[in-house]
Coordinates of C-alpha atoms and ligand atoms in Angstrom, one line a residue:
X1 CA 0.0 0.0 0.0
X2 CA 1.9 3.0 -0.9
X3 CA 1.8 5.9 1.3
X4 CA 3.0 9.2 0.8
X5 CA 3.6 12.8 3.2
X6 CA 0.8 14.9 2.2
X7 CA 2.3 18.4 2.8
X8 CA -1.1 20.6 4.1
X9 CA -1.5 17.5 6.6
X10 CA 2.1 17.7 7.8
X11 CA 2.2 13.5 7.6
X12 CA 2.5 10.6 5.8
X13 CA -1.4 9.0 4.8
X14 CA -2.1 5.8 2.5
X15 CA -2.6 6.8 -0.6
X16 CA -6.3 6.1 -2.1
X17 CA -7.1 7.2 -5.5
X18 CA -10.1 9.0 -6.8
X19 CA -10.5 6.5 -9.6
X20 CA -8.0 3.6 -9.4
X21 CA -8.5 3.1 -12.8
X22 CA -7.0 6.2 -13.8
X23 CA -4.3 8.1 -11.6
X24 CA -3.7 11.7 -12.5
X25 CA -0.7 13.6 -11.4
X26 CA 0.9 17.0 -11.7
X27 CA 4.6 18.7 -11.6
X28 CA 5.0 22.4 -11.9
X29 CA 7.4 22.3 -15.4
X30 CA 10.2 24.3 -16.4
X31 CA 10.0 27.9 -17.2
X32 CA 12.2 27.9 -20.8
X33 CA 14.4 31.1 -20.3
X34 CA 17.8 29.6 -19.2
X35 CA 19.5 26.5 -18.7
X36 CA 18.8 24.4 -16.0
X37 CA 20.8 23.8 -13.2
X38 CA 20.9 20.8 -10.8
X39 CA 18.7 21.7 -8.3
X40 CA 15.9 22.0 -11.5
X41 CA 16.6 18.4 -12.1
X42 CA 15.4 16.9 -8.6
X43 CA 11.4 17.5 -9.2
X44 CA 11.2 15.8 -12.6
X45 CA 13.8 12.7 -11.8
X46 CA 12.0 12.4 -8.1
X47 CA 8.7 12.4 -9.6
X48 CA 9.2 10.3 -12.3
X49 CA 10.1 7.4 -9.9
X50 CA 6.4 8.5 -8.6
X51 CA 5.4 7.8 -12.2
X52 CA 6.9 4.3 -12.7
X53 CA 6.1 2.9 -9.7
X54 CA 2.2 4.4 -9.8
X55 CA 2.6 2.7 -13.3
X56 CA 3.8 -0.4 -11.0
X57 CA 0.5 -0.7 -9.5
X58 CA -2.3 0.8 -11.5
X59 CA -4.0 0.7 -15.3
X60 CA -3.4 4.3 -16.2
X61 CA -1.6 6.6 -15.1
X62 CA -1.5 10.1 -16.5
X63 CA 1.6 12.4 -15.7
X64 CA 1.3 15.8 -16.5
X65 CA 4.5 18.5 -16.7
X66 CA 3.9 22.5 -17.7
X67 CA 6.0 24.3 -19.9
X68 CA 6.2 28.6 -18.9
X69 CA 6.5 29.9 -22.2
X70 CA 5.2 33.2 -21.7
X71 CA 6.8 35.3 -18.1
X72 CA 8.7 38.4 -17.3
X73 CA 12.2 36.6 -16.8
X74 CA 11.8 35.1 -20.7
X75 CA 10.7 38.8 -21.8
X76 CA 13.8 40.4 -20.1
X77 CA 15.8 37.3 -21.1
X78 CA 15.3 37.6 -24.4
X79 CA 15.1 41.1 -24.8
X80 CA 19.0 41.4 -23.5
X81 CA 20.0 38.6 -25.9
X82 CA 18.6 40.5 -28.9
X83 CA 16.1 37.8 -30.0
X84 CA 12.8 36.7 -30.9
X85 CA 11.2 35.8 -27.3
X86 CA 9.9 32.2 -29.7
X87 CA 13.2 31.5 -30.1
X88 CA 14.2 31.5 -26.8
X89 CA 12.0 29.2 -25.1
X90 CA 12.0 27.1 -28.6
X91 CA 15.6 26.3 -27.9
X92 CA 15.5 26.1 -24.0
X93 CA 12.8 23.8 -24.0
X94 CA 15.2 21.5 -26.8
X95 CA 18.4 21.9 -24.3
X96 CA 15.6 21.2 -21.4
X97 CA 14.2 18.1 -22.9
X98 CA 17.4 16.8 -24.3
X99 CA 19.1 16.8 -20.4
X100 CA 15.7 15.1 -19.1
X101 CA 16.4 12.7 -21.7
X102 CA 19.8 12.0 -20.2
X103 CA 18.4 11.3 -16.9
X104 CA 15.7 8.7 -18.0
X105 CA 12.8 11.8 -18.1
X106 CA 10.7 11.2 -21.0
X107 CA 7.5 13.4 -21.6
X108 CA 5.0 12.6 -24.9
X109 CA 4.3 16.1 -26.1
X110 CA 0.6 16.0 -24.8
X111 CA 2.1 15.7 -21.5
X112 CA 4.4 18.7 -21.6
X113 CA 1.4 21.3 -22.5
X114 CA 2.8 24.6 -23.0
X115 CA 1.0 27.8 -21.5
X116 CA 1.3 29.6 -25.0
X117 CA -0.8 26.7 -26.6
X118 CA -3.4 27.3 -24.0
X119 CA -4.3 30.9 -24.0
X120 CA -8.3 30.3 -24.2
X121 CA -8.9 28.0 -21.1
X122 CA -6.5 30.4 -18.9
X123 CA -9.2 33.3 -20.0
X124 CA -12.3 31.1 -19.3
X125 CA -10.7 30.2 -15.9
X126 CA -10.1 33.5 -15.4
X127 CA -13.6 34.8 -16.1
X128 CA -15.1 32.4 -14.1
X129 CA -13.2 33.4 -11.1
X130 CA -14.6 37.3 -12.3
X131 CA -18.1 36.0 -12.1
X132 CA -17.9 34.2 -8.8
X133 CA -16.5 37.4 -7.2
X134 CA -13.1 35.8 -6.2
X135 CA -11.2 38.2 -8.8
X136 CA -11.4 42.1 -9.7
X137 CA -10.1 44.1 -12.5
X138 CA -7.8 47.1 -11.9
X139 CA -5.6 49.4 -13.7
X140 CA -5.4 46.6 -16.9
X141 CA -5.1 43.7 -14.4
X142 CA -7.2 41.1 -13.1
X143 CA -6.5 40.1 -9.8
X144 CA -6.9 37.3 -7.2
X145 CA -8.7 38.7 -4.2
X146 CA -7.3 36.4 -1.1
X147 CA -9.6 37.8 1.6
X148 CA -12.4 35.9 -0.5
X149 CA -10.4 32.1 0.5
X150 CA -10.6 31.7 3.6
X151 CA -8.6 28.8 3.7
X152 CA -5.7 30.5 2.4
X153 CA -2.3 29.7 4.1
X154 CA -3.0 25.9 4.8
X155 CA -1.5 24.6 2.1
X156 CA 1.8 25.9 3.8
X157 CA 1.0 26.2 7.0
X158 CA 2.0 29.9 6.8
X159 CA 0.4 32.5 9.6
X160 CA -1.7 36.0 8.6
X161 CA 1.3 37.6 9.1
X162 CA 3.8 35.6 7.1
X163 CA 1.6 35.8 4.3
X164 CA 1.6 39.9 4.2
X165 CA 5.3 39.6 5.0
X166 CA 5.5 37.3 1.6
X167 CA 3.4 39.7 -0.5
X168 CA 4.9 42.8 0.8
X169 CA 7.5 42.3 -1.9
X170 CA 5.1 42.8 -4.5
X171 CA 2.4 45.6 -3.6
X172 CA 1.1 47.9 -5.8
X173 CA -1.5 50.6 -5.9
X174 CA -4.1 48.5 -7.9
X175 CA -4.0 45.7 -5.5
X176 CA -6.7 45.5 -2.5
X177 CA -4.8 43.8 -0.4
X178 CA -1.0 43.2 -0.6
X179 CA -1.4 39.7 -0.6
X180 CA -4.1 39.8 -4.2
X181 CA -2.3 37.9 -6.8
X182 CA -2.2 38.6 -10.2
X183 CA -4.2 36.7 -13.3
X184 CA -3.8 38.6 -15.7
X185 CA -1.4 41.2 -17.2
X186 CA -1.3 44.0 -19.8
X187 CA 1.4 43.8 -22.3
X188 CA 2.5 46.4 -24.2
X189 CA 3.4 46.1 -28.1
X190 CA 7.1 44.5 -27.6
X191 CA 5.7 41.7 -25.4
X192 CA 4.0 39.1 -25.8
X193 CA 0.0 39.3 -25.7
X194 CA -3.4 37.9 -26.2
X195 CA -6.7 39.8 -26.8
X196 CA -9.0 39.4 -23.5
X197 CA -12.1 40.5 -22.3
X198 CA -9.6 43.1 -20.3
X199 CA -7.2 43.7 -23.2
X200 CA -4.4 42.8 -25.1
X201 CA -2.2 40.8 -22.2
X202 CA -0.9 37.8 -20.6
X203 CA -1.4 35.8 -18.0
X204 CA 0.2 35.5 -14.4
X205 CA 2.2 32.4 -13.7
X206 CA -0.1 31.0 -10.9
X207 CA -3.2 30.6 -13.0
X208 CA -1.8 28.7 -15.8
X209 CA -1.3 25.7 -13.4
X210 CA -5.1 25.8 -12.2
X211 CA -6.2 25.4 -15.9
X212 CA -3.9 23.4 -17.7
X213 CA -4.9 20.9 -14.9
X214 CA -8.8 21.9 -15.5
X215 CA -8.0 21.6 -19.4
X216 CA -6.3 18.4 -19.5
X217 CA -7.1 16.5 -16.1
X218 CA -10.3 17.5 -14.7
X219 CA -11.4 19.6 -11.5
X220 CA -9.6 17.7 -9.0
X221 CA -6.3 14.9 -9.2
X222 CA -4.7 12.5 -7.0
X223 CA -0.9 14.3 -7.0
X224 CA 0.5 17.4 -7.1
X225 CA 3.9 17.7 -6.7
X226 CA 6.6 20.0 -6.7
X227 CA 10.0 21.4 -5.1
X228 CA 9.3 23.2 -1.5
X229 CA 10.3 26.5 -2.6
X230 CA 7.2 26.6 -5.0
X231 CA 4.8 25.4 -1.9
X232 CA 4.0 29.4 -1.5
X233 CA 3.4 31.4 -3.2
X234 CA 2.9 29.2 -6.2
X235 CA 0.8 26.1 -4.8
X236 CA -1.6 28.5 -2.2
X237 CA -2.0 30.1 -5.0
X238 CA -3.4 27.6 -7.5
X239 CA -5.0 25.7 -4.1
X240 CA -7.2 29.0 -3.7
X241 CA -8.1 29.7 -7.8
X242 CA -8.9 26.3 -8.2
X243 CA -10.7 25.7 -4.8
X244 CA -12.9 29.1 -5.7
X245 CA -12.9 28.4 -9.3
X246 CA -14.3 24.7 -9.7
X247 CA -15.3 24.4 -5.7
X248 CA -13.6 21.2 -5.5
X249 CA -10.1 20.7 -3.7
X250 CA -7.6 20.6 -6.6
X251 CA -5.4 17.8 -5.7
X252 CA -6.0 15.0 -3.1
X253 CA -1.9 14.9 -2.1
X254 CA 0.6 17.1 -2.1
X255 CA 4.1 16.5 -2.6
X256 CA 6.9 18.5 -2.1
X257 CA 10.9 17.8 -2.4
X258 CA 13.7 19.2 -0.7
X259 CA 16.5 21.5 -2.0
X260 CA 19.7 21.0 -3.0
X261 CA 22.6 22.4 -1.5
X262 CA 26.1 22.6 -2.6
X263 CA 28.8 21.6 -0.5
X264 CA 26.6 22.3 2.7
X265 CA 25.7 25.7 1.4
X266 CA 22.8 26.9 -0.4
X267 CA 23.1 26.8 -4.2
X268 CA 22.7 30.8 -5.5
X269 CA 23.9 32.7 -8.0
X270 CA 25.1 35.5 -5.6
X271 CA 27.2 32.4 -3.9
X272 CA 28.6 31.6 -7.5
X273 CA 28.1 27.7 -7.1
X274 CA 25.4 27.2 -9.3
X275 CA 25.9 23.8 -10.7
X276 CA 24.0 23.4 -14.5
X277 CA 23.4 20.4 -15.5
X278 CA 25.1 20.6 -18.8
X279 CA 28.6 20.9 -17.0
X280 CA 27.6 18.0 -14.5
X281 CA 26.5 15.8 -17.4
X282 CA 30.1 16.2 -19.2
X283 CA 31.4 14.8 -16.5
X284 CA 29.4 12.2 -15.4
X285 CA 26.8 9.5 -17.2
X286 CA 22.8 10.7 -17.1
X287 CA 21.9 7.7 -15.0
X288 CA 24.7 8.8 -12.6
X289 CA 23.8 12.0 -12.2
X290 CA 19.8 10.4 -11.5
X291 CA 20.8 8.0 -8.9
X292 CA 23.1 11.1 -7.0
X293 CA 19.6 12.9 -7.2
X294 CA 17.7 10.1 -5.8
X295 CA 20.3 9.3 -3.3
X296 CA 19.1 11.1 -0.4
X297 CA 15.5 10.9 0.9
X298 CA 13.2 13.1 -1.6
X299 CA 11.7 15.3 1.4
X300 CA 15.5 16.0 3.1
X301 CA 17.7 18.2 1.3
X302 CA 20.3 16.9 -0.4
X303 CA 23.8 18.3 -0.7
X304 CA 25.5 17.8 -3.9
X305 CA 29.3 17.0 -3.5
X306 CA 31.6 15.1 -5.7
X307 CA 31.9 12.2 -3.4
X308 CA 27.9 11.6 -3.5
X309 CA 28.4 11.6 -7.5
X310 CA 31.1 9.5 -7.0
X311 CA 29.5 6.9 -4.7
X312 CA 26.5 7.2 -7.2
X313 CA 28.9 6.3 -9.9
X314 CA 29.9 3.6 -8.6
X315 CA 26.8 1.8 -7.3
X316 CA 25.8 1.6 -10.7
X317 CA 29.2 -0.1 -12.1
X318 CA 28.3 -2.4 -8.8
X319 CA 25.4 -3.1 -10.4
X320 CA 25.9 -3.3 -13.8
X321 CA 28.9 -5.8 -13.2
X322 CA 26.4 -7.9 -11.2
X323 CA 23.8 -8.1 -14.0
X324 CA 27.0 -9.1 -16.5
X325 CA 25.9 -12.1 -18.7
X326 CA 21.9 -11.8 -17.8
X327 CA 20.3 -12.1 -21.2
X328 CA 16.8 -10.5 -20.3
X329 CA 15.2 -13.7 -18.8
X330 CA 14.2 -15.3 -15.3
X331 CA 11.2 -14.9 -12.7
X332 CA 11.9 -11.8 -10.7
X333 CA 12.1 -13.1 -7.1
X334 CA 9.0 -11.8 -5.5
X335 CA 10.4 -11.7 -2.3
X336 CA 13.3 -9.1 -2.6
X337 CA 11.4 -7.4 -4.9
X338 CA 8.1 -6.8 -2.8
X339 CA 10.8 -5.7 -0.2
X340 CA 12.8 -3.3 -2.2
X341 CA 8.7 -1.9 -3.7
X342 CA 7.7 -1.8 0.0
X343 CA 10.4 0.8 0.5
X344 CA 9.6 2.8 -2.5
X345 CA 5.8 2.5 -1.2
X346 CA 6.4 3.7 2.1
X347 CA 6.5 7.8 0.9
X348 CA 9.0 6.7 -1.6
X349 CA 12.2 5.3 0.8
X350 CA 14.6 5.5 -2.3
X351 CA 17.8 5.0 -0.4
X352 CA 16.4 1.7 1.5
X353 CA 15.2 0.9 -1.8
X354 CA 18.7 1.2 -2.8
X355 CA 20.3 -0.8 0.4
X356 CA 17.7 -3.5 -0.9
X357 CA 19.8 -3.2 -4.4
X358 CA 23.0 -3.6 -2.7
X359 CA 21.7 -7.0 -1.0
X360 CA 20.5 -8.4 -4.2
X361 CA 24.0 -8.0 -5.6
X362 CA 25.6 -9.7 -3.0
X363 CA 23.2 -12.9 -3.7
X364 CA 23.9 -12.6 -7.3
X365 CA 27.5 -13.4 -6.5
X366 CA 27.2 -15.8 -4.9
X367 CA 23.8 -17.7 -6.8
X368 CA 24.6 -20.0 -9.3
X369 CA 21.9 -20.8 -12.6
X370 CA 19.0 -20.0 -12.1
X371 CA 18.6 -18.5 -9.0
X372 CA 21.5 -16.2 -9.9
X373 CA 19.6 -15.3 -13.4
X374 CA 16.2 -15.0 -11.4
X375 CA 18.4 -12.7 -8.8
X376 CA 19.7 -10.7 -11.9
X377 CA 15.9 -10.2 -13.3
X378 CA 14.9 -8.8 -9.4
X379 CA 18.1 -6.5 -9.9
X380 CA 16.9 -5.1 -13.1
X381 CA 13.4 -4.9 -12.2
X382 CA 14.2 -2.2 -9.6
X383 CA 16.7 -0.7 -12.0
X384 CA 13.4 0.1 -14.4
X385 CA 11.9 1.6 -11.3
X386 CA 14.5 3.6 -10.2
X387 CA 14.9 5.0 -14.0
X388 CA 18.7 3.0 -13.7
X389 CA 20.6 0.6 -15.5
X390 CA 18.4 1.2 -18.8
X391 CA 22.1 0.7 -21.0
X392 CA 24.5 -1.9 -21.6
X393 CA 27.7 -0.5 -20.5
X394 CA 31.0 0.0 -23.2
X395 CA 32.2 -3.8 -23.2
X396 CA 35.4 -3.5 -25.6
X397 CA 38.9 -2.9 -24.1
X398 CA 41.7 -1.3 -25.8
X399 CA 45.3 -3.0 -25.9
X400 CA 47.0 -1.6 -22.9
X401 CA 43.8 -1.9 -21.2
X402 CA 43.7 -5.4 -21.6
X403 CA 47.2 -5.9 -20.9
X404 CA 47.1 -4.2 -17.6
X405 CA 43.8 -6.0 -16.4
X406 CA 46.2 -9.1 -17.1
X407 CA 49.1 -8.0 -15.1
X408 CA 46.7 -7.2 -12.2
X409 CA 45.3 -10.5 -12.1
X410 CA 49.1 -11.9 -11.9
X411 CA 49.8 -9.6 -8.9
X412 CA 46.8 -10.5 -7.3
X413 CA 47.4 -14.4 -7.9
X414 CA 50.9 -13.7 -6.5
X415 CA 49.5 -12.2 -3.5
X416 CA 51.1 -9.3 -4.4
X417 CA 48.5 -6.2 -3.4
X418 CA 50.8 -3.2 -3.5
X419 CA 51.2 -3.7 -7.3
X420 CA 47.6 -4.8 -7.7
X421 CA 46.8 -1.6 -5.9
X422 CA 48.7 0.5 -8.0
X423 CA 47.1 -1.3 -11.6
X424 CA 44.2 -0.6 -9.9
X425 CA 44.4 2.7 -9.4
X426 CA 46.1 3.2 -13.1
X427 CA 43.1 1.7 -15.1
X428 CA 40.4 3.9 -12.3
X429 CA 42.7 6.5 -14.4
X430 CA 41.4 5.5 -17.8
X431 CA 38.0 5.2 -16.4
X432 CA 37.8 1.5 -15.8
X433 CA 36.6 0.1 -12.7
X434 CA 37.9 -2.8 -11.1
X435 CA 36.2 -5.1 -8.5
X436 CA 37.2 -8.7 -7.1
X437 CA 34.8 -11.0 -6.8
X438 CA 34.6 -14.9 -5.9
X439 CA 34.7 -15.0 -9.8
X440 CA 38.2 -13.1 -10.3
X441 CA 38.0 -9.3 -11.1
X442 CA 35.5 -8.1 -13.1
X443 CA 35.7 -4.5 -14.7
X444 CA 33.4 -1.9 -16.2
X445 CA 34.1 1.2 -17.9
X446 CA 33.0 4.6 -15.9
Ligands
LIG501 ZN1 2.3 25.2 -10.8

């Protein structure tokens, strides 16, 4: 049964769909103005375990990701870069897709709904919220009017005060109350804009959420997830237009993830240790990266550091070497794997999921026929779950490769370890990996 931390409820509650034939779930997407850095990544490689093991247990499951075509930071973006505002998010969104794709994140297009495409349902959401007196027009803008929620805040768990605090930032004259959010937008002939019943504009960022998930997934879903930092304003937000716009709660759980820090400190721009994912991924594998993002509970922050990318790295050459010579058959062992899904079930336990990983491997050495290819088919089961070990590793060895793999196993058969040490650490240094098993050393290419 899996269960999973519902943020508003501050614990963990078994999950129970609203139709278990059909499980719909929601990520807040990218916003396609620059490219993405590592702490981007964590949402959409987090959730997509979600995905796979949702997919695990029931018929259908759709999995729906936003794309923020249309905002201020793209205007100003490309505005300084001297091009077509299209053109921008065209070719962010082709980097954006093309990293996901190296960590095992695949969206079909009618998952990955941009807001541009979707002008018309953003406007009808809009006017409905008009016509139940939950939004106002001022000054060219519509806004949110908060004092008409009254459950505001719990999504959360933020005080009165906190929430002025949070809005203070953004007051102006129009506004009712500081905390009023905005819907809609007037833009002026360089930006972007859409005729509307209040003018040629665009709309806010909150609002797009609350009807792309009306437009493609109904009133209400089973999942909403998201990184912590978008919990307010962004979710209380769409909690209160949806909650006032179709009176129905818009998600039944909500799912937030941690942050990723950098060397124990917080990852900023200011800090200059931004890490983006296109440097990471020159340097390491896609499923490597994936597995240092999974590594550490999804809720707990996670702090990136070269050993974690390292261990990472090498838990999957542990692996991979284990599953050498399974050709794709055998009866997954129900037994480890109910354990290693019972992890993953209890509000997604990755890392114990992985410790259950690390135990199948060590029966795979020492299993023999079938129950070592049945161990090997448990191994890779929880590999498709995880997103890892999707690729057969580089197999072929060079010359001097082979040559030195040769002269290590004659120093290790002469009990001679410094030297074996030493080969060791030379072939680590042309990115093989060595590892001694009952069967002799077995290697596999970083
Ligand atoms: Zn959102």
């Amino acid at each position: 049964m899996l269960q999973v931390y519902n943020t508003p409820l501050k614990r963990k509650e078994n999950f129970t769909p609203q139709d278990p034939n059909h499980i719909k779930m929601y990520v807040c997407g990218p916003t396609v103005y620059a490219t993405p850095h590592i702490g981007n990544a964590r949402p959409p490689v987090v959730f997509d375990v979600l995905y796979r093991l949702l997919k695990e247990e029931y018929p259908k499951v759709t999995y729906l990701n936003n794309v923020t075509d249309v905002d201020d930071k793209i205007n100003a973006r490309a505005k300084e870069m001297g091009i077509p505002i299209r053109d921008l998010t065209e070719e962010t969104l082709k980097v954006y897709q093309g990293m996901m794709s190296s960590l095992g994140v695949v969206f079909a297009p009618e998952n990955m709904p941009r807001v541009t495409d979707n002008i018309p349902p953003i406007i009808a959401f809009i006017e409905r919220l008009i016509e139940g007196g939950f939004a106002y027009f001022a000054s060219g803008h519509v806004l949110f009017q908060v004092a008409k929620y009254h459950r505001y805040g719990k999504l959360s768990n933020k005080a009165l005060d906190q929430l002025i605090e949070g809005a203070r930032v953004d007051v102006a004259p129009y506004k009712k109350d500081p905390r009023d959010f905005v819907l809609w937008k007037p833009s002026d002939d360089e930006t972007p804009g859409w005729e509307s019943p209040w003018g040629r504009g665009r709309p806010g960022w909150h609002i797009e959420c609350s009807a792309l998930i009306k437009e493609f997934l109904g009133d209400t879903i089973d999942i909403h997830g998201g990184g912590i930092d978008l919990s307010f304003p962004h979710h209380e937000n769409e909690v209160a237009q949806s909650n006032c716009g179709n009176g129905v709660p818009l998600a039944r759980y909500w799912m937030h993830n941690g942050m990723i820090t950098v060397n124990g400190a917080k990852m900023a721009k200011s800090l200059g240790n931004v890490i983006l994912l296109e440097d990471i991924l020159k340097e390491y594998d896609g499923e490597a990266v994936r597995l240092t993002l999974l590594s550490a509970h999804y809720r707990q922050p996670l702090d990136w550091t070269r050993k974690r990318t390292q261990a990472s790295k090498e838990t999957l050459i542990k692996f991979n070497n284990a599953l050498e010579g399974y050709n794709g058959e055998g009866v997954v062992d129900s037994k480890s794997f109910l354990k290693f899904k019972g992890a993953l079930e209890d509000d997604l336990n990755i890392p114990l999921g992985l410790s259950i990983m690390h135990e199948i491997t060590g029966l795979i050495h020492k299993g023999q026929g079938d129950v070592r290819q049945n161990l090997q088919a448990t191994l890779k089961k929880c590999g498709d779950i995880l997103g890892v070990l999707q690729k057969e590793y580089k197999k072929d060895l060079c010359e001097n490769e082979v040559s030195l793999l040769e002269k290590r196993k004659v120093a290790r058969s002469n009990k001679d370890f410094k030297l074996s040490d030493d080969l060791r650490d030379e072939l680590k240094s042309l990115g093989i990996i060595v590892e001694d098993t009952k069967d002799g050393q077995k290697w596999s290419r970083i």
